Amino acid sequence: MRLFIPGDSAAISVGADEVAAAFAELLPDIEIVRNGSRGALWLETLVEVESPTGRIAYGPVGPEDVLSLIAADFLQGGAHPLSLGKSDEITWLASQDRVTFARVGIIDPLSLDDYRAHGGLIGLHKALMLEKDSIIDEVAESGLRGRGGAGFPAGIKWRAVSQTTSVEKYICCNADEGDSGTFADRMLIEGDPFTLIEGMTIAAIAVGATQGYVYIRSEYPYAISTLQKAIDIARNSDWLGNRVLGTPHSFDIQIRVGAGSYVCGEETAMLESIEGKRGVVRSKPPFPAIEGLFGLPTVINNVLTLSTVPMILAQGADFYKARGVGRSMGTQVFQLAGNIARGGIVECAFGISLDELVNTYGGGTLTGRPVRAVQIGGPLGAYFSTAQFETSMDYESLIAAGGMLGHGGIVVFDDTVDLAMQAKFAMEFCALESCGKCTPCRIGSTRGAETIDLIIKGVSVDENKKLLLDLCEVMTDGSLCAMGGLTPLPVKSAMINFPSDFNGARR
Amino acid sequence: MKYSPWSHERAVALLATLREEKGAVLMALQLMQSEFGYVDKACVELIAQTFNKSRADVHGVLTFYHDLRTTPPPPHEISICVAEACQAVGARELERDVKAKFPQETRESYCFGNCALGPAVMVDGTIIGRATLEKIEVARQ
Ligand SMILES: Cc1cc2nc3c(=O)[nH]c(=O)nc-3n(C[C@H](O)[C@H](O)[C@H](O)COP(=O)(O)O)c2cc1C
Ligand code: SF4
Ligand code: FES
């Protein structure tokens, strides 16, 4: 019999290590697995007991509950106020469609045996039997688009790199995950790191690359440690290295750690940073697919993009593209964050409504007050009002509604939020994180924050609103990348959807 | 967190381990900081020499990244996430209180990926969710 107590850093943040230590002391003969989190973060620490008919869940468990759980004979599934029944029957989880996150929270993240037993490496073995072009065809056919924000079709990017003749090419995984309200990359890496390694290996074989880099933000020390261990295990089991799983391919992966810069999530700034330089955005063309890392052809993909590839290879493109709506095919790993009662990971097909995510899954706000605003897609994403809750969550519908999906983070605010303050923060964040290359972004953002301040103070409100809109236009048109180019999105959406917060007199 | 006292010899030895790395300047600065707690001013020259860069190059990198610092760290490091998802659950108010109590130790961060259990705080490298001043005080000990 085994006990599962998540070692995910979100679970650790609310006491999972203390819970695990208490069980280890009182039940020395029971094996404790530190799995990833199932993503129902409001239930952390979610403790699961293995039973012949599946796992039984208890949560949220604190160290103070350990004695009473043992007294209730929880190891045999005994009744307890924290009992949640069978894990697989918890509606919040059972109703999801987990593809990318299929193994997260289920397996021991660092057990290759567990990984194999749950379908790991099937995709890579299939890829090794295919021609390079057929691998790319499969990925293209699945409809998989970049999950880092821009939504560019993965297959097209891979083909561009594959068609270059360079003998040296790179796979760069973008694990900078800078957007507030997003944590799926982190949870995937902490909960199922071999999936990312497998996805990168498949990409390498498909395009003919021999070296990979994972650029992870320094704010993720737990993920960095788990991924490094997983890479070491993969190296010691003839997966990474000179002969990938006994084939003539060679591929290895190195981690590079960020240094607290948001703009380094932009792909060319990331390349500069991996090269050890200031994270200044490059102009395109040349595109990284042709001249990327150290001037060589480079595939750059987000963690989730790469981690979905093994499933696509294993189950086939049709399996994946059967899900979703229109040109948004497959599943999206939504992340419910901020002031939300039931926050965490909701992976389901594109096309679910915002209302279903925030209210049905999320259960409204944590504070119990009415939901007033929702920011979708990180600091460069739009603020939506509840009037827009029927919006279908897919790339195209969100753009049509004046927003963007970004990395799929949804941040909920209750009715105490002041959208003028949020708009000001958007400008301040841009000023802080701008790489400095373009004047509208570098200087305009500071002017923008000052102007919003005047509006908040009630100084010449109408003129300043007009000035702010002009400034937004200059930033949109005159910025090289989406840092300066999309900062106007949260600002303008706040003004449009919450006009009463911009009339000078505070609510 | 435990750091070694600044030592020129130790720095030289550590930097030598990165000789084979491509694009090692940022890694080198990070290595100096993780060993000594900060990047001593002598490091700029050392790194420039070791990796055949100009001092201006190294200095440029050093000043670009928010993580890197050039003075020794306080005895405890409290990083408070003040990004949007944590703002939505009171991070600004928490920051005000923590700053008032530990002005030297408190700095702002933007997202630890714990956005469903905010406010999120990192105390000496340990993550805290649903953070309060009390929890931070306990973690600091
Ligand atoms: C300011 C800025 C920050 C970004 N941050 C990230 C990030 O943290 N992670 C990420 O995967 N993509 C980020 N992107 C998008 C990347 O530039 C790039 O589109 C993406 O990594 C490509 O991978 P994909 O096609 O798999 O999405 C950012 C873009 C901008 C403009
Ligand atoms: S828009 Fe801002 S972050 Fe992007 S390249 Fe220009 S100055 Fe740099
Ligand atoms: S926004 Fe605070 S941890 Fe993500």
XYZ file of C-alpha atoms and ligand atoms in Angstrom:
691
model
C 0.000 0.000 0.000
C 1.240 3.467 -0.859
C 0.344 6.955 0.298
C 0.467 9.805 -2.214
C 1.339 13.217 -0.802
C 2.123 15.847 -3.458
C 5.624 17.262 -3.639
C 4.418 20.023 -5.957
C 5.524 23.424 -4.717
C 1.935 24.719 -4.508
C 1.133 21.851 -2.151
C 4.365 22.466 -0.265
C 3.369 26.114 0.087
C 0.389 25.079 2.194
C 2.133 22.420 4.268
C 2.566 19.218 2.215
C 6.092 18.667 3.547
C 4.876 18.893 7.146
C 2.011 16.514 6.379
C 4.392 14.042 4.742
C 6.787 14.253 7.678
C 3.992 13.613 10.168
C 2.783 10.535 8.279
C 6.327 9.245 7.853
C 6.858 9.445 11.587
C 3.587 7.811 12.603
C 3.395 5.236 9.802
C 7.029 4.240 9.266
C 6.145 1.096 7.293
C 4.030 2.827 4.664
C 5.650 3.918 1.423
C 5.031 7.599 0.714
C 5.153 8.773 -2.908
C 5.643 12.495 -3.483
C 3.546 12.776 -6.624
C 2.784 15.944 -8.553
C -0.438 17.759 -7.817
C -3.691 16.706 -9.454
C -4.312 20.407 -9.923
C -7.246 20.821 -7.548
C -5.155 23.269 -5.618
C -7.801 24.298 -3.119
C -7.759 20.694 -1.875
C -4.040 20.730 -1.151
C -2.646 18.972 0.683
C -4.581 16.215 -1.081
C -3.552 12.900 0.457
C -4.414 9.721 -1.440
C -4.416 6.118 -0.302
C -3.929 3.290 -2.755
C -6.696 0.686 -2.614
C -7.596 -2.315 -4.798
C -10.419 -0.303 -6.390
C -8.457 2.876 -7.000
C -7.132 5.741 -4.947
C -9.115 7.283 -2.121
C -8.646 10.977 -1.440
C -8.642 13.131 1.658
C -8.198 16.869 1.655
C -7.300 19.511 2.391
C -5.141 17.777 4.979
C -3.054 19.790 7.427
C -0.468 18.381 9.828
C -3.110 18.721 12.555
C -5.371 16.225 10.759
C -2.858 13.398 10.610
C -3.743 11.810 13.961
C -7.475 11.843 13.341
C -7.017 10.359 9.870
C -5.045 7.478 11.311
C -7.643 7.029 14.068
C -10.349 6.883 11.380
C -8.456 4.041 9.685
C -8.073 6.111 6.535
C -5.602 3.579 5.146
C -8.620 1.306 4.658
C -10.671 4.176 3.297
C -12.289 4.938 6.645
C -14.847 7.710 6.974
C -13.488 11.140 7.958
C -14.741 14.710 7.536
C -11.961 15.294 4.978
C -12.849 12.221 2.927
C -13.464 13.015 -0.733
C -14.196 9.472 -1.893
C -12.428 7.967 -4.868
C -10.041 10.415 -6.503
C -11.227 9.461 -9.969
C -14.805 10.246 -9.030
C -14.205 13.794 -7.781
C -16.392 15.646 -10.299
C -14.027 18.592 -10.623
C -11.331 16.217 -11.865
C -13.443 13.544 -13.556
C -15.181 16.045 -15.843
C -11.891 17.304 -17.291
C -10.263 15.997 -20.444
C -6.663 15.535 -19.451
C -4.295 14.983 -22.348
C -1.177 17.051 -21.685
C -1.729 16.641 -17.949
C -2.776 12.978 -18.164
C -0.061 11.766 -15.794
C 0.429 14.820 -13.592
C -0.544 13.999 -10.022
C -0.910 10.313 -10.852
C 2.663 9.115 -11.137
C 5.861 9.432 -9.181
C 7.475 12.244 -11.215
C 10.953 10.731 -11.042
C 10.157 7.071 -11.610
C 10.853 5.946 -15.161
C 9.031 2.688 -14.428
C 5.938 4.592 -13.400
C 6.318 6.768 -16.484
C 6.463 3.731 -18.781
C 3.587 2.021 -16.966
C 1.418 5.054 -17.712
C 2.124 5.284 -21.425
C 5.394 7.182 -21.317
C 7.894 6.781 -24.193
C 5.316 5.290 -26.568
C 5.321 8.538 -28.551
C 9.102 8.613 -28.810
C 9.287 4.960 -29.874
C 6.720 5.684 -32.584
C 8.671 8.739 -33.705
C 11.825 6.656 -33.966
C 10.095 4.376 -36.468
C 8.867 7.248 -38.637
C 10.596 9.367 -41.257
C 11.416 12.854 -39.959
C 8.842 14.411 -42.244
C 6.143 12.053 -41.052
C 6.717 13.105 -37.456
C 6.259 16.717 -38.488
C 3.201 15.787 -40.570
C 1.614 14.173 -37.533
C 2.239 17.238 -35.362
C 0.976 19.574 -38.102
C -2.074 17.399 -38.726
C -3.006 17.436 -35.029
C -3.535 21.184 -35.179
C -1.257 21.772 -32.179
C -0.517 25.466 -31.755
C 2.017 27.172 -29.533
C 0.833 27.374 -25.941
C 3.273 30.114 -24.933
C 1.031 32.898 -26.130
C 1.238 33.503 -29.839
C -0.567 30.316 -30.897
C 1.637 29.685 -33.925
C 1.202 26.191 -35.445
C 3.939 23.952 -34.068
C 4.250 21.833 -37.203
C 5.019 24.812 -39.441
C 7.768 25.995 -37.114
C 9.313 22.533 -36.953
C 9.211 22.175 -40.727
C 11.077 25.449 -41.189
C 13.876 24.247 -38.914
C 13.887 20.792 -40.448
C 14.373 22.249 -43.924
C 17.525 24.151 -42.984
C 20.750 22.389 -43.892
C 22.787 23.286 -40.820
C 24.420 20.308 -39.104
C 23.901 21.912 -35.720
C 20.424 22.931 -34.582
C 18.806 23.568 -31.244
C 15.586 22.854 -29.402
C 14.834 25.574 -26.857
C 12.050 25.049 -24.413
C 10.552 28.224 -23.061
C 9.809 27.577 -19.385
C 10.021 31.216 -18.366
C 6.293 31.251 -17.546
C 6.302 34.879 -16.539
C 2.577 35.577 -16.772
C 0.872 36.158 -13.476
C -1.876 33.606 -13.020
C -0.074 30.842 -14.875
C 1.553 27.774 -13.374
C 0.897 24.931 -15.814
C 4.497 24.766 -17.051
C 5.704 24.594 -13.489
C 3.232 21.878 -12.513
C 3.981 19.807 -15.601
C 7.703 19.985 -14.892
C 7.288 19.181 -11.208
C 4.684 16.479 -11.802
C 5.694 14.765 -15.057
C 9.112 16.031 -16.214
C 9.816 13.056 -18.476
C 6.956 14.148 -20.734
C 8.780 17.387 -21.487
C 12.039 15.528 -22.068
C 10.222 13.126 -24.388
C 8.604 15.986 -26.316
C 11.957 17.719 -26.736
C 13.568 14.477 -27.884
C 10.860 13.967 -30.505
C 11.305 17.555 -31.698
C 15.061 17.022 -31.921
C 14.687 13.891 -34.023
C 12.099 15.548 -36.249
C 14.246 18.562 -37.102
C 17.710 17.045 -36.709
C 18.839 18.848 -33.570
C 21.349 17.446 -31.098
C 21.242 19.898 -28.225
C 18.331 21.206 -26.206
C 18.017 23.956 -23.638
C 15.266 24.541 -21.116
C 15.103 28.153 -19.973
C 13.378 28.164 -16.573
C 12.665 31.182 -14.431
C 14.660 31.490 -11.229
C 11.381 31.891 -9.328
C 10.848 28.135 -9.854
C 13.561 26.498 -7.718
C 11.504 23.356 -7.132
C 10.853 22.808 -10.826
C 14.515 23.395 -11.639
C 15.538 20.753 -9.131
C 12.996 18.169 -10.343
C 13.847 18.703 -13.992
C 17.586 18.411 -13.325
C 17.007 15.084 -11.564
C 14.830 13.853 -14.421
C 17.479 14.842 -16.985
C 20.124 12.978 -14.987
C 17.927 9.884 -14.824
C 17.286 10.072 -18.577
C 21.029 10.350 -19.199
C 21.742 7.327 -17.029
C 19.169 5.200 -18.786
C 20.434 5.584 -22.353
C 17.719 8.014 -23.278
C 19.589 11.316 -23.418
C 23.129 11.279 -24.714
C 24.956 9.820 -27.684
C 22.622 7.026 -28.654
C 19.037 7.916 -27.895
C 17.382 4.647 -26.819
C 19.974 2.693 -28.772
C 19.463 4.553 -32.063
C 22.080 6.590 -33.957
C 20.449 9.843 -32.796
C 22.185 11.919 -30.207
C 20.439 14.482 -28.038
C 21.101 16.099 -24.702
C 19.428 18.824 -22.644
C 20.813 21.560 -20.447
C 18.898 23.807 -18.071
C 19.526 27.534 -18.150
C 18.038 29.568 -15.321
C 16.524 33.008 -15.816
C 17.390 35.971 -13.657
C 14.139 37.726 -12.872
C 13.296 39.354 -16.186
C 9.795 39.094 -17.652
C 10.803 40.118 -21.145
C 13.178 37.145 -21.318
C 10.069 35.054 -21.938
C 9.892 36.704 -25.362
C 11.592 34.151 -27.550
C 14.430 36.228 -28.976
C 15.165 37.880 -25.625
C 15.286 34.342 -24.236
C 17.868 33.399 -26.846
C 19.962 36.421 -25.886
C 19.677 35.419 -22.251
C 20.699 31.815 -22.937
C 23.663 33.275 -24.805
C 24.508 35.016 -21.538
C 23.664 38.525 -22.708
C 21.215 41.254 -21.746
C 17.682 40.116 -22.563
C 17.124 42.587 -25.375
C 14.571 41.587 -27.996
C 15.914 40.924 -31.518
C 14.183 42.202 -34.611
C 12.730 39.554 -36.890
C 13.575 38.460 -39.548
C 15.779 36.558 -39.311
C 13.421 34.206 -37.518
C 14.851 31.880 -34.891
C 13.927 28.913 -37.066
C 16.627 30.104 -39.479
C 19.011 32.036 -37.220
C 18.279 31.327 -33.595
C 20.457 30.346 -30.680
C 24.140 31.127 -31.353
C 23.029 31.983 -34.888
C 21.823 28.456 -35.667
C 18.368 27.121 -36.619
C 16.308 26.758 -33.471
C 12.913 25.402 -32.519
C 11.455 27.470 -29.682
C 8.380 26.082 -28.000
C 6.591 26.458 -24.742
C 6.644 23.651 -22.150
C 3.031 22.702 -22.838
C 3.486 22.655 -26.606
C 6.406 20.252 -26.357
C 4.784 18.186 -23.620
C 1.696 17.573 -25.721
C 3.701 16.100 -28.592
C 4.304 12.660 -26.983
C 0.531 12.212 -26.547
C -0.085 13.214 -30.154
C 2.467 10.722 -31.432
C 1.202 7.995 -29.112
C -2.495 8.454 -29.791
C -2.437 9.941 -33.269
C -3.243 13.355 -34.715
C -6.920 12.463 -35.079
C -7.262 11.789 -31.386
C -6.038 15.288 -30.658
C -7.805 17.262 -33.348
C -11.135 15.625 -32.543
C -11.190 18.012 -29.617
C -11.702 21.764 -29.694
C -13.458 24.251 -31.944
C -12.549 25.756 -35.315
C -8.826 26.395 -35.599
C -8.331 25.898 -31.854
C -7.820 22.166 -31.823
C -7.158 19.877 -28.920
C -7.190 20.780 -25.272
C -6.062 23.821 -23.345
C -4.620 23.668 -19.864
C -6.510 26.543 -18.226
C -5.224 27.884 -14.949
C -7.691 29.381 -12.465
C -5.989 31.901 -10.227
C -6.321 34.965 -8.066
C -9.403 35.487 -5.936
C -11.020 32.144 -6.690
C -12.636 29.562 -4.431
C -11.478 26.467 -6.347
C -8.306 27.400 -8.148
C -6.012 25.138 -10.105
C -5.652 23.321 -13.409
C -8.640 22.731 -15.659
C -7.619 20.945 -18.855
C -10.431 20.579 -21.339
C -11.201 21.017 -25.012
C -11.155 24.553 -26.403
C -14.632 26.054 -26.520
C -15.645 25.891 -22.865
C -17.195 29.171 -21.705
C -15.493 31.618 -19.377
C -18.491 31.315 -17.071
C -18.074 27.566 -16.771
C -14.428 27.967 -15.875
C -14.831 30.764 -13.354
C -18.134 29.773 -11.786
C -18.693 26.044 -12.343
C -15.096 24.947 -11.820
C -13.821 27.937 -9.912
C -16.840 28.346 -7.649
C -16.641 32.136 -7.800
C -14.400 34.146 -5.541
C -12.455 33.024 -2.490
C -13.748 35.999 -0.516
C -17.344 35.094 -1.375
C -17.948 38.528 -2.851
C -19.250 38.934 -6.411
C -16.805 38.434 -9.284
C -16.192 41.783 -10.958
C -13.272 41.341 -13.343
C -11.219 38.592 -14.895
C -7.853 39.053 -16.564
C -7.126 36.443 -19.188
C -3.682 35.734 -20.608
C -1.298 37.348 -18.143
C -0.157 40.945 -17.673
C -0.561 41.661 -21.389
C -4.087 40.216 -21.475
C -7.445 41.964 -21.347
C -9.708 42.570 -18.368
C -13.140 41.061 -18.970
C -16.345 41.899 -17.149
C -19.018 39.379 -16.181
C -21.067 40.639 -19.136
C -18.591 38.743 -21.321
C -18.791 35.435 -19.459
C -20.397 33.561 -22.338
C -17.235 34.019 -24.419
C -15.973 30.735 -25.823
C -12.454 30.060 -24.635
C -10.502 29.576 -27.833
C -7.885 31.603 -29.700
C -10.232 33.198 -32.238
C -13.210 33.966 -29.973
C -10.994 35.649 -27.421
C -9.451 37.887 -30.046
C -12.931 38.703 -31.347
C -13.939 39.622 -27.789
C -11.026 42.055 -27.544
C -8.620 39.859 -25.626
C -6.208 36.996 -26.082
C -5.714 33.542 -24.651
C -2.004 33.893 -23.935
C -0.789 30.991 -21.827
C -4.294 30.256 -20.546
C -4.163 31.937 -17.160
C -7.408 33.324 -15.736
C -7.095 35.731 -12.830
C -10.285 36.502 -10.924
C -10.965 39.699 -8.964
C -13.891 40.442 -6.672
C -15.865 43.697 -6.504
C -13.245 45.495 -4.426
C -10.924 45.738 -7.438
C -10.205 49.152 -8.917
C -9.556 48.738 -12.616
C -7.824 52.109 -12.885
C -5.251 50.801 -10.402
C -4.918 47.600 -12.443
C -4.433 49.637 -15.624
C -1.783 51.684 -13.882
C -0.050 48.514 -12.750
C -0.003 47.252 -16.350
C 1.885 50.390 -17.388
C 4.227 50.225 -14.402
C 5.014 46.596 -15.080
C 5.833 47.456 -18.673
C 8.120 50.266 -17.509
C 9.862 47.890 -15.123
C 10.289 45.026 -17.570
C 10.793 46.818 -20.892
C 14.005 45.703 -22.583
C 14.544 49.332 -23.553
C 14.837 48.960 -27.300
C 11.765 50.967 -28.350
C 10.873 54.430 -27.067
C 7.065 53.944 -26.906
C 7.547 50.952 -24.630
C 10.424 52.298 -22.532
C 9.189 55.867 -22.015
C 5.536 55.598 -22.988
C 4.821 53.150 -20.210
C 6.061 55.569 -17.551
C 4.034 58.399 -19.098
C 1.058 56.044 -19.200
C 1.281 55.269 -15.499
C 1.537 58.996 -14.716
C -1.469 59.774 -16.883
C -3.590 57.113 -15.217
C -2.550 58.548 -11.875
C -3.917 61.921 -12.945
C -7.178 60.290 -14.014
C -7.434 58.564 -10.640
C -6.839 61.910 -8.917
C -9.531 63.512 -11.039
C -7.218 65.926 -12.885
C -8.528 66.916 -16.347
C -10.072 63.485 -16.649
C -11.441 63.744 -20.184
C -8.254 65.169 -21.680
C -6.116 62.649 -19.866
C -8.268 59.753 -21.031
C -7.863 60.942 -24.595
C -4.120 61.323 -24.055
C -3.957 57.821 -22.628
C -5.745 56.357 -25.632
C -3.366 58.193 -27.977
C -0.439 56.855 -26.028
C -1.839 53.340 -26.244
C -2.062 53.706 -29.999
C 1.562 54.808 -30.223
C 2.654 51.871 -28.073
C 0.632 49.401 -30.133
C 1.997 50.687 -33.418
C 5.521 51.580 -32.389
C 6.709 48.610 -30.363
C 8.880 45.815 -31.641
C 7.403 43.079 -29.464
C 4.246 42.342 -27.530
C 5.632 43.772 -24.284
C 5.064 47.338 -25.441
C 2.626 46.286 -28.150
C 0.102 44.576 -25.901
C 0.393 46.533 -22.656
C -2.397 48.737 -24.075
C -4.669 45.664 -24.051
C -5.238 45.484 -20.278
C -5.332 49.289 -20.124
C -7.886 49.827 -22.889
C -10.037 46.838 -21.941
C -10.194 48.162 -18.385
C -11.291 51.574 -19.699
C -13.875 50.090 -22.046
C -15.318 47.405 -19.795
C -15.137 49.321 -16.510
C -15.676 52.988 -17.465
C -16.915 53.932 -14.001
C -13.436 53.322 -12.575
C -11.992 55.991 -14.846
C -14.261 58.927 -14.104
C -12.020 60.526 -11.532
C -14.333 60.131 -8.581
C -13.398 56.790 -7.033
C -16.174 54.266 -6.711
C 20.543 30.765 3.181
C 24.231 30.159 3.743
C 26.785 31.940 1.616
C 30.564 31.794 1.640
C 32.512 34.939 2.444
C 33.949 36.590 -0.662
C 37.159 34.955 -1.806
C 39.052 35.815 -4.945
C 40.621 32.347 -5.200
C 37.297 30.600 -4.747
C 35.744 32.817 -7.421
C 38.533 31.990 -9.874
C 38.141 28.263 -9.185
C 34.386 28.367 -9.631
C 34.536 30.368 -12.841
C 36.977 27.854 -14.265
C 34.244 25.205 -14.087
C 32.240 27.193 -16.661
C 35.058 27.537 -19.222
C 33.524 25.026 -21.593
C 30.021 26.507 -21.450
C 28.685 28.458 -24.382
C 27.461 31.948 -23.528
C 28.513 31.637 -19.917
C 28.491 35.244 -18.682
C 25.044 35.214 -17.105
C 25.656 31.755 -15.629
C 28.928 33.031 -14.205
C 27.252 35.988 -12.532
C 24.554 33.701 -11.133
C 27.190 31.314 -9.845
C 28.991 34.137 -8.058
C 25.750 35.253 -6.461
C 24.694 31.772 -5.354
C 28.123 31.218 -3.783
C 28.751 34.591 -2.160
C 25.225 35.990 -1.921
C 26.016 38.863 -4.280
C 28.231 39.756 -7.200
C 31.342 41.417 -5.843
C 32.685 44.246 -7.983
C 35.867 42.275 -8.575
C 33.783 39.690 -10.439
C 33.204 41.934 -13.430
C 36.901 42.003 -14.295
C 37.329 38.316 -13.477
C 34.421 37.201 -15.628
C 35.486 39.494 -18.459
C 38.954 37.907 -18.424
C 37.781 34.332 -18.038
C 35.318 34.467 -20.919
C 37.150 36.913 -23.122
C 34.536 39.665 -22.947
C 34.808 43.376 -22.329
C 34.064 44.656 -18.847
C 31.278 46.726 -20.388
C 29.653 43.531 -21.679
C 29.706 41.934 -18.257
C 28.538 45.091 -16.552
C 25.691 45.374 -19.041
C 24.475 41.897 -18.163
C 24.895 42.496 -14.448
C 22.701 45.590 -14.550
C 19.991 44.143 -16.804
C 18.659 41.393 -14.565
C 16.542 42.093 -11.475
C 17.884 39.025 -9.634
C 21.506 40.112 -9.601
C 22.739 42.307 -6.798
C 26.083 43.890 -6.033
C 25.878 44.208 -2.254
C 25.702 41.422 0.340
C 22.182 40.129 1.033
C 20.315 40.709 4.301
C 20.301 37.819 6.798
C 16.877 36.751 5.553
C 15.372 37.233 2.130
C 11.631 37.755 1.849
C 10.318 37.973 -1.715
C 6.683 38.924 -2.005
C 4.797 38.274 -5.200
C 3.015 41.461 -6.156
C 1.741 40.333 -9.549
C -1.942 40.454 -10.500
C -3.190 37.108 -9.169
C -1.660 37.797 -5.775
C -2.887 41.410 -5.853
C -6.387 39.950 -6.151
C -5.978 38.326 -2.733
C -4.299 41.149 -0.854
C -0.612 41.024 -1.827
C -0.283 44.810 -1.806
C -1.573 45.051 1.752
C 0.623 42.156 2.842
C 3.638 43.793 1.240
C 2.966 47.004 3.136
C 2.849 45.135 6.462
C 5.883 42.981 5.790
C 7.905 45.958 4.567
C 7.022 47.883 7.704
C 8.282 45.021 9.842
C 11.294 43.866 7.771
C 12.270 46.845 5.624
C 15.752 45.572 4.786
C 14.719 42.049 3.867
C 11.660 42.580 1.732
C 11.694 42.709 -2.046
C 9.078 42.449 -4.744
C 8.768 39.524 -7.125
C 6.458 38.811 -10.007
C 4.987 35.317 -9.796
C 6.189 32.115 -8.226
C 3.611 30.040 -10.092
C 1.514 29.709 -6.962
C -1.235 31.971 -8.207
C -4.206 29.891 -6.994
C -2.935 29.925 -3.408
C -1.823 33.526 -3.071
C -0.531 35.699 -1.668
C 2.668 33.825 -2.491
C 5.911 34.592 -0.714
C 9.362 33.060 -0.806
C 11.272 33.179 2.486
C 14.912 32.127 2.181
C 14.009 29.958 -0.800
C 10.979 28.254 0.754
C 7.599 28.851 -0.838
C 4.658 29.980 1.289
C 1.076 30.025 0.039
C -1.876 31.948 1.504
C 0.873 33.976 3.133
C 0.319 36.122 6.185
C 2.698 38.190 8.270
C 2.553 35.475 10.944
C 3.477 32.692 8.523
C 6.373 34.777 7.239
C 7.631 35.408 10.744
C 7.581 31.682 11.495
C 9.379 30.807 8.251
C 12.039 33.410 8.962
C 13.142 31.700 12.146
C 6.960 39.886 -23.229
C 6.741 38.466 -23.656
C 6.841 37.451 -22.713
C 6.661 36.122 -23.081
N 6.774 35.159 -22.124
C 6.655 33.859 -22.478
C 6.821 32.840 -21.508
O 7.054 33.104 -20.326
N 6.709 31.545 -21.898
C 6.440 31.213 -23.205
O 6.371 30.034 -23.530
N 6.266 32.166 -24.140
C 6.374 33.471 -23.807
N 6.222 34.434 -24.779
C 5.961 33.995 -26.163
C 7.260 33.633 -26.878
O 7.793 34.792 -27.475
C 7.078 32.586 -27.973
O 6.014 32.965 -28.774
C 6.814 31.196 -27.478
O 7.749 30.800 -26.512
C 6.882 30.215 -28.634
O 6.508 28.913 -28.209
P 5.107 28.289 -28.636
O 4.963 28.473 -30.111
O 5.199 26.871 -28.245
O 4.075 29.034 -27.887
C 6.371 35.787 -24.423
C 6.250 36.807 -25.364
C 6.415 38.128 -24.994
C 6.289 39.190 -26.022
S 8.347 46.582 -27.121
Fe 9.463 46.946 -25.217
S 10.217 44.943 -24.595
Fe 9.589 44.764 -26.750
S 11.456 45.181 -27.937
Fe 10.434 47.156 -27.667
S 11.342 48.028 -25.785
Fe 11.841 45.846 -25.819
S 0.862 35.932 -9.307
Fe 1.690 35.590 -7.362
S 2.441 33.578 -7.535
Fe 1.699 33.958 -9.510
